[in-house]
Short mmCIF file of C-alpha atoms and ligand atoms in Angstrom, two decimals:
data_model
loop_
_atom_site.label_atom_id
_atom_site.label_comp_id
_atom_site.label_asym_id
_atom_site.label_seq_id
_atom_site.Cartn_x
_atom_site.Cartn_y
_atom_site.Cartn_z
CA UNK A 1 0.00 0.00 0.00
CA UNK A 2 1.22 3.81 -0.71
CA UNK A 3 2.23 5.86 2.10
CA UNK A 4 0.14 8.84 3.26
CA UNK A 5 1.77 11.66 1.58
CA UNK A 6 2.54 14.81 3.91
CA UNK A 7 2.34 18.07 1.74
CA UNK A 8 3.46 20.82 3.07
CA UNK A 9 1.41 23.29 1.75
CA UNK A 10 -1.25 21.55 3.63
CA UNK A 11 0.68 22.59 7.22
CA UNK A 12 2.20 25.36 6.27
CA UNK A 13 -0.93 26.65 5.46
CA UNK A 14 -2.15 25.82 9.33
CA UNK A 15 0.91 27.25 10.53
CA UNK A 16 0.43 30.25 8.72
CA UNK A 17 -3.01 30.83 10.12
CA UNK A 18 -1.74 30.59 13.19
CA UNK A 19 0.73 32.85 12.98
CA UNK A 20 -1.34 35.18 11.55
CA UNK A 21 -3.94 35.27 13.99
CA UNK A 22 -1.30 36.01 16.96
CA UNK A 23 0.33 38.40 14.36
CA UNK A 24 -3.26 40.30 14.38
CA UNK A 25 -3.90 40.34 18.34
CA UNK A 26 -0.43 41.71 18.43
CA UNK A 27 -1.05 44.76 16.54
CA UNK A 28 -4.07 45.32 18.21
CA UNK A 29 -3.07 44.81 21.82
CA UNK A 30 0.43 47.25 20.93
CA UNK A 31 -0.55 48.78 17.75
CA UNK A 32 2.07 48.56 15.75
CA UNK A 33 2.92 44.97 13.95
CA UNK A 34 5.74 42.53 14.89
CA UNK A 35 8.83 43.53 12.94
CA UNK A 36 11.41 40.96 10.43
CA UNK A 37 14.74 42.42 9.61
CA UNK A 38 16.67 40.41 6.92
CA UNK A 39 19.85 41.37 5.95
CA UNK A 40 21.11 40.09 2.36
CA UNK A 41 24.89 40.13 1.56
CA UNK A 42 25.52 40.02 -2.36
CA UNK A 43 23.68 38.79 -4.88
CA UNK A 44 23.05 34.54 -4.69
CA UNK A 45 20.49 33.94 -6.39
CA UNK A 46 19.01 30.96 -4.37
CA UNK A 47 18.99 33.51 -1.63
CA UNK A 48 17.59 36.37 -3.78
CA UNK A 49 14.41 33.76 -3.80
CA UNK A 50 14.29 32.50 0.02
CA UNK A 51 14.39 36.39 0.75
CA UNK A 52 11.57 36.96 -1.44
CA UNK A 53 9.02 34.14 -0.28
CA UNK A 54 10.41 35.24 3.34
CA UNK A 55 9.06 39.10 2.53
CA UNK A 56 5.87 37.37 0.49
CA UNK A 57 4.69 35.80 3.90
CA UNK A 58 5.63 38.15 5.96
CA UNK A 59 3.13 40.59 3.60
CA UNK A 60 0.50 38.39 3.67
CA UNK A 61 0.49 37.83 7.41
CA UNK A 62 0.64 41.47 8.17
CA UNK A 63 4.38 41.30 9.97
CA UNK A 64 6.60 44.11 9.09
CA UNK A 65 9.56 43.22 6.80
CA UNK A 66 12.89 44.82 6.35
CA UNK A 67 14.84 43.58 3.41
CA UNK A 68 18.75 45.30 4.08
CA UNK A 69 20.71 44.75 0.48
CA UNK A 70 24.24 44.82 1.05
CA UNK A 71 26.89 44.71 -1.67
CA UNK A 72 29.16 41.71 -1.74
CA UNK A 73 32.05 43.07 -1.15
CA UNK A 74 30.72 44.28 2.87
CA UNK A 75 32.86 43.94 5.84
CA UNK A 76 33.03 42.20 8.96
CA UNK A 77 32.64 45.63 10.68
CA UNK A 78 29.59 46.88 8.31
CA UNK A 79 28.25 43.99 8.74
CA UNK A 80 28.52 44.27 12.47
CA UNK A 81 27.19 47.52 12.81
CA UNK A 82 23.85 46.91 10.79
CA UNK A 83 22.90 44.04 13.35
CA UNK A 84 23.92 46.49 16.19
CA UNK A 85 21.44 48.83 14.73
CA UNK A 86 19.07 46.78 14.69
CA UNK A 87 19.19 45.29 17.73
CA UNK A 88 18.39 48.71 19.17
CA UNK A 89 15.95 49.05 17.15
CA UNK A 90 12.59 48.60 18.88
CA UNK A 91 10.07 48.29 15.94
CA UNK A 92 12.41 44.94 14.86
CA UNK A 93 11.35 42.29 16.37
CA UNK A 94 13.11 39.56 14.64
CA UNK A 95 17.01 39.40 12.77
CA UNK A 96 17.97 37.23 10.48
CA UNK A 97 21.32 37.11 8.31
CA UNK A 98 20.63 34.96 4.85
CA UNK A 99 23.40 32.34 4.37
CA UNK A 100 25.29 31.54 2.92
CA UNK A 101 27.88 34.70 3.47
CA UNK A 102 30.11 35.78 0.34
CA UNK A 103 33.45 34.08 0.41
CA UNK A 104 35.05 36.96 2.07
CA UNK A 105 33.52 37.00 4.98
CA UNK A 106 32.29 33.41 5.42
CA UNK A 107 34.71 32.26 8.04
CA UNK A 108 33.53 34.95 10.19
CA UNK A 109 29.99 33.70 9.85
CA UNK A 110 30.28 32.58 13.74
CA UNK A 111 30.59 35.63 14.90
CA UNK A 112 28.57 37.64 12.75
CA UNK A 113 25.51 35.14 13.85
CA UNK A 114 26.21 35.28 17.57
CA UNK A 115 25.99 39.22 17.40
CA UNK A 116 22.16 39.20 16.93
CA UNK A 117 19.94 39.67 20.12
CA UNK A 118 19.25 36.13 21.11
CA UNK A 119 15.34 37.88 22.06
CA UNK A 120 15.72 38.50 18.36
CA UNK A 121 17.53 35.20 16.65
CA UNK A 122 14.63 34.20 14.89
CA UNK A 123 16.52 31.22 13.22
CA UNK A 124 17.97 30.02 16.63
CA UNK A 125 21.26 29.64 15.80
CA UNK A 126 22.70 31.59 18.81
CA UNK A 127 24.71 29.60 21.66
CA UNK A 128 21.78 31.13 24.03
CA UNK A 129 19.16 29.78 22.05
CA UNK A 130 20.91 26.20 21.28
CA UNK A 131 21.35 26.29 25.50
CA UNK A 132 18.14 27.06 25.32
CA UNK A 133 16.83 23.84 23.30
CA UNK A 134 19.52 21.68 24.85
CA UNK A 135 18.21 22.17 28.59
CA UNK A 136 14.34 22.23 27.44
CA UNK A 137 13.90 25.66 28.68
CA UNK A 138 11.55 27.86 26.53
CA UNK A 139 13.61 30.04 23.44
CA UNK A 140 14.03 30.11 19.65
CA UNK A 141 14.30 26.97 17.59
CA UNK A 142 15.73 26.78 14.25
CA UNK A 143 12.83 26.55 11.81
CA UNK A 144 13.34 23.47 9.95
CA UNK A 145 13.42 21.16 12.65
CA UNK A 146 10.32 22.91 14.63
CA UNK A 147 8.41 22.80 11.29
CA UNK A 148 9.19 18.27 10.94
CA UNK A 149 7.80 18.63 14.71
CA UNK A 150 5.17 20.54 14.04
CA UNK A 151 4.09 18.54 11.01
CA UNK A 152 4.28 15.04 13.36
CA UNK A 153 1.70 16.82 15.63
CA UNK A 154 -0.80 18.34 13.37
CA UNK A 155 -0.44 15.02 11.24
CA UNK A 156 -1.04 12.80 14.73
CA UNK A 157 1.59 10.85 14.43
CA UNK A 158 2.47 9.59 17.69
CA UNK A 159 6.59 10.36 18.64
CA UNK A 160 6.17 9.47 22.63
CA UNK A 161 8.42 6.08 23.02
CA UNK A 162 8.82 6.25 19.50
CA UNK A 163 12.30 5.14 17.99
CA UNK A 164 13.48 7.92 15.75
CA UNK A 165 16.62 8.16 13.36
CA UNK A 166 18.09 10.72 12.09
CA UNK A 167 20.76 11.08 9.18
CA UNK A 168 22.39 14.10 9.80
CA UNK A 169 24.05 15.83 12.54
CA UNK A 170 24.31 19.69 11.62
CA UNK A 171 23.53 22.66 13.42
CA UNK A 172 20.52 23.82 11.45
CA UNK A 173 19.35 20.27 11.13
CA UNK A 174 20.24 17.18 12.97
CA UNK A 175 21.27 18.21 16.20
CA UNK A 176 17.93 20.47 17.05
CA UNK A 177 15.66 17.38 15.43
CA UNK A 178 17.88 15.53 18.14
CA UNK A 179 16.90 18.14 20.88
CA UNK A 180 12.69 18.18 19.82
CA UNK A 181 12.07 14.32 19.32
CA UNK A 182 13.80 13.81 22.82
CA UNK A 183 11.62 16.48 23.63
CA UNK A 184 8.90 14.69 22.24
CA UNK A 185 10.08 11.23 23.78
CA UNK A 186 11.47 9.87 21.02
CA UNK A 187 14.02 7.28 21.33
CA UNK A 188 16.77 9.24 19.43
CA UNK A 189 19.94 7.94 17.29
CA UNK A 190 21.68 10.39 15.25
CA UNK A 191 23.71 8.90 12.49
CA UNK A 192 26.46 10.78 10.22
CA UNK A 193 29.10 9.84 7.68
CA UNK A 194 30.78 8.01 10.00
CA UNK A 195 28.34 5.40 11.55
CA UNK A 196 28.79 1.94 10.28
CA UNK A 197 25.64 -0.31 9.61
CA UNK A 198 23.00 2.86 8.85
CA UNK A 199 20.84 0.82 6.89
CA UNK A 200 20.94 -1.47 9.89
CA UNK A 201 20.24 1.29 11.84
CA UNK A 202 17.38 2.94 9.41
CA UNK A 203 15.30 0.20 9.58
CA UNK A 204 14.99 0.51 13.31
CA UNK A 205 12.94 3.93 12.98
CA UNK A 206 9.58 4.50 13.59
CA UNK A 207 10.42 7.84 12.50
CA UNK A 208 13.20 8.48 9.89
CA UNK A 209 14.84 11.95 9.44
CA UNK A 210 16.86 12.39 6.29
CA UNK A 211 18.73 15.37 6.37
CA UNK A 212 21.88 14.68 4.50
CA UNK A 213 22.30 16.65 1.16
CA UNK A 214 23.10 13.75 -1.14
CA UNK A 215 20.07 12.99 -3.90
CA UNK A 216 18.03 9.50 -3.37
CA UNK A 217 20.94 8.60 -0.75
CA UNK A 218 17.85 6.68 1.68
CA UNK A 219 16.16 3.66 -0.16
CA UNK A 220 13.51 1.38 0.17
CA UNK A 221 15.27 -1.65 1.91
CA UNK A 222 16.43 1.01 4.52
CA UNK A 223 12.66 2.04 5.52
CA UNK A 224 10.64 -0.23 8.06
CA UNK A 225 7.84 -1.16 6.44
CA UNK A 226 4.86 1.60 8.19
CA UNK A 227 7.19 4.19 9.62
CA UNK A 228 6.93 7.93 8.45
CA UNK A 229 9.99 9.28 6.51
CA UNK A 230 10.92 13.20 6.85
CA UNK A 231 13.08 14.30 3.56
CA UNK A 232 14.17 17.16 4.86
CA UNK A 233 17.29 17.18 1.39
CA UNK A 234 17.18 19.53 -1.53
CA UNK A 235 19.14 18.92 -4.03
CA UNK A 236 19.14 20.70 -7.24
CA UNK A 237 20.14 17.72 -10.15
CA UNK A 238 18.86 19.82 -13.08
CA UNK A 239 18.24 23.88 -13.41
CA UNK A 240 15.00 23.19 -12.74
CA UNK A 241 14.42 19.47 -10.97
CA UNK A 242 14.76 19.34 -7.17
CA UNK A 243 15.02 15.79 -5.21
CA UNK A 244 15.18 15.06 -1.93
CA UNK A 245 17.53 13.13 -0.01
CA UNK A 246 14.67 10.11 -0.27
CA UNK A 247 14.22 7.66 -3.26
CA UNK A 248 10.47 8.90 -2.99
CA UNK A 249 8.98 6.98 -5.58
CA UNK A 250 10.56 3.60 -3.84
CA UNK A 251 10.17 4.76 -0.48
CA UNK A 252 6.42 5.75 -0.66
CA UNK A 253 5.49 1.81 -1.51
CA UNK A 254 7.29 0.82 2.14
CA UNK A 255 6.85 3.88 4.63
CA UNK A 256 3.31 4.82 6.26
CA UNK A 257 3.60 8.43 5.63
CA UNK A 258 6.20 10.43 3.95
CA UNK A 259 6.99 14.28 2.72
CA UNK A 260 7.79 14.70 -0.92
CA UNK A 261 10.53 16.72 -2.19
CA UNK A 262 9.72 19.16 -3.76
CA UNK A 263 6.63 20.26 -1.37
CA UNK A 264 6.94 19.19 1.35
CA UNK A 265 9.35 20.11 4.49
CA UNK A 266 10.59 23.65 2.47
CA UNK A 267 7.24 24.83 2.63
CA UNK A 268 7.32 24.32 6.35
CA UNK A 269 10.48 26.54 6.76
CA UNK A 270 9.02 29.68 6.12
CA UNK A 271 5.96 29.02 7.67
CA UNK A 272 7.52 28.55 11.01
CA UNK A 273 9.84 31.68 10.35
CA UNK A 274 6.63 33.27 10.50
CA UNK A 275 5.55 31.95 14.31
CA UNK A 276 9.07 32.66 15.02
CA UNK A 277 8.68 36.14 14.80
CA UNK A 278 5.67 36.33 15.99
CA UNK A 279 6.89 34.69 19.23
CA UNK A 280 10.05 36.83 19.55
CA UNK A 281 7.73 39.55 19.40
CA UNK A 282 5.30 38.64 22.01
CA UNK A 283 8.05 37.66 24.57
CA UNK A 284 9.82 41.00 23.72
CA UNK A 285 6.61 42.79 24.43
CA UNK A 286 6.29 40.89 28.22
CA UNK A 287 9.42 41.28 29.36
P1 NDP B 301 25.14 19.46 6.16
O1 NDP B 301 25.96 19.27 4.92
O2 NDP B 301 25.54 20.50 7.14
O3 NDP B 301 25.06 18.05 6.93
C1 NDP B 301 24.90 16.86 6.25
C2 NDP B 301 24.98 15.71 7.23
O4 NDP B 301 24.82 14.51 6.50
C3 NDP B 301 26.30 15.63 7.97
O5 NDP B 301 26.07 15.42 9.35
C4 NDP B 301 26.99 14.45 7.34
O6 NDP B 301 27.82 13.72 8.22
C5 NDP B 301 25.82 13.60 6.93
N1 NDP B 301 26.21 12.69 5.86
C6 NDP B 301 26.83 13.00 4.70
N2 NDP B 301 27.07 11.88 4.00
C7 NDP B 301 26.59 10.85 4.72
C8 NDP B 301 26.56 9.45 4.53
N3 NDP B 301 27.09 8.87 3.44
N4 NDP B 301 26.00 8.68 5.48
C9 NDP B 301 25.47 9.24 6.59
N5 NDP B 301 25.47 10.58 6.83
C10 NDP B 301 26.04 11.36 5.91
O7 NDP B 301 23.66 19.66 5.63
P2 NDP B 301 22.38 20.39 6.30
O8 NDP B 301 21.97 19.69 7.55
O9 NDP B 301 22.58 21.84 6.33
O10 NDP B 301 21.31 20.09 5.17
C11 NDP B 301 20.94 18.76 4.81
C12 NDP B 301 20.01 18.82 3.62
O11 NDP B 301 18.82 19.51 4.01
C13 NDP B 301 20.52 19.61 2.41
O12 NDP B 301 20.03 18.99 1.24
C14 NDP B 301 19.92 20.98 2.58
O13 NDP B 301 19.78 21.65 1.35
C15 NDP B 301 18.59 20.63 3.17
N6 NDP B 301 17.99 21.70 3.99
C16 NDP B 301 16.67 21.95 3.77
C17 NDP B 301 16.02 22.90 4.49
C18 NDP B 301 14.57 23.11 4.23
O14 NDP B 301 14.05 24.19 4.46
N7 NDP B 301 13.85 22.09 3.79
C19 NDP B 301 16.71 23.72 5.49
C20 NDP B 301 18.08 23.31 5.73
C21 NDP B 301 18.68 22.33 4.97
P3 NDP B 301 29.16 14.36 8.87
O15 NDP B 301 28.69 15.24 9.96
O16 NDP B 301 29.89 13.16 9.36
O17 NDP B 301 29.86 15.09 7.77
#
């Protein structure tokens, strides 16, 4: 039998409403809407478009949104001094630097990210807001993984004493889905280049996490037959034909539920952005 197939529009759209809603009491509780800042360095053009459906949603939610251009050839320092700008800057609610940084400046990309307000680190990439997710008190999460969480829930599919893998260890990624399915009460393993046995491994999960970067790389003998698959890759292998890091086509005849690539777990990314802000807002407002 086929899996159920997770689209994302389908949450994204729920998230969305959410966020919009809490956007709405906002502005009518402080009058004045909650505020995005995104700064763009150079011209990529994959992050010409994230920017764009970033400022899209923001628009149609009714959250302010700052788009700073600056050239590629920006310092360190310039760079610096925008996100000390607007970190005093009271109408901005929420900061976000679109990566990846020109080559110049890359290797500084640590620092650059740990000078925005953790109140305002809408991705939650700052050491305070990792802390944060680590010890299970309450902060930003990085919007990826919180959208895969949020999906499980909405979809009702159960992750208490679950076993959950996960292919993938970054930052942005692995390590956060690590940090929410424990949450959750997930039975966690997180696997990376170097574990021996994944497919071994794989077809332990009740819930698999593939979040690797390499096209088709998780295939159908690697699924348990029922569990729900999270293709969280995108890979460009044509100008204009995205995969995922799941052999979909295989993979949906094994797995109970699974998110297709394209539309599924991108659409989720943005959509959370969206409560992200929202909730940096709020909090900024209490405190
Ligand atoms: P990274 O390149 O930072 O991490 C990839 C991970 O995969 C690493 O931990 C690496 O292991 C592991 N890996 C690589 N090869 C293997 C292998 N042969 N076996 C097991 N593990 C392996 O990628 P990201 O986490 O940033 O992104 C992963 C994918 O998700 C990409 O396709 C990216 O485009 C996509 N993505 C999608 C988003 C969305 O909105 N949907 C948001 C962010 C990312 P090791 O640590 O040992 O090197």
């Amino acid at each position: 039998m086929s899996a159920r197939i997770l689209e994302g529009k389908v949450f994204a759209q729920q998230f969305k409403e959410a966020a919009g809603k809490r956007a709405e009491a906002f502005r009518q509780k402080y009058g004045t809407a909650p505020g995005l800042a995104v700064i763009i360095v150079g011209e990529n053009p994959a992050s010409q478009v994230y920017v764009r459906n970033k400022h899209k949603s923001c628009e149609e939610l009714g959250i302010r949104s700052d788009v700073i251009r600056m050239p590629e050839h920006a310092t360190k320092e310039e760079l610096l001094a925008k996100i000390d700008e607007l970190n005093a800057d009271r109408a901005i609610h929420g900061i976000l630097v679109q990566l990846p940084l020109p080559d110049a400046i890359h290797a500084q990309e640590e620092e650059i990210l740990n000078r925005i307000d953790p109140a305002k680190d809408v991705d939650g990439f700052h050491p305070v807001n990792v802390g944060r997710l680590v010890t299970g008190s309450p902060g930003l999460v990085p919007c990826t993984p919180a959208g895969c969480i949020r999906m499980l829930e909405l979809a009702d599919i159960p992750m208490d004493g679950k076993r959950a893998v996960i292919i993938g260890r970054s930052n942005i990624v692995g390590k956060p889905m690590l940090h929410l399915l424990m949450a959750k009460h997930a039975t966690v393993t997180v696997c990376h280049s170097h574990t021996q046995n994944l497919p071994e491994i794989t077809r332990e999960a009740d819930i698999l996490v593939a979040a690797i970067g390499k096209p088709k790389f998780v295939t159908a003998d690697m699924v348990k037959p029922g569990a729900t698959v999270i293709d969280v890759g995108i890979n460009r292998i044509a100008p204009k034909k995205l995969v995922g890091d799941v052999d979909f086509e295989a993979v949906k005849e094994v797995a109970g539920a699974i998110t297709p690539v394209p539309g599924g777990v991108g659409l989720l990314t943005v959509a959370m952005l969206m409560q992200n802000v929202v909730e940096a807002a709020e909090r900024q407002m209490e405190t």
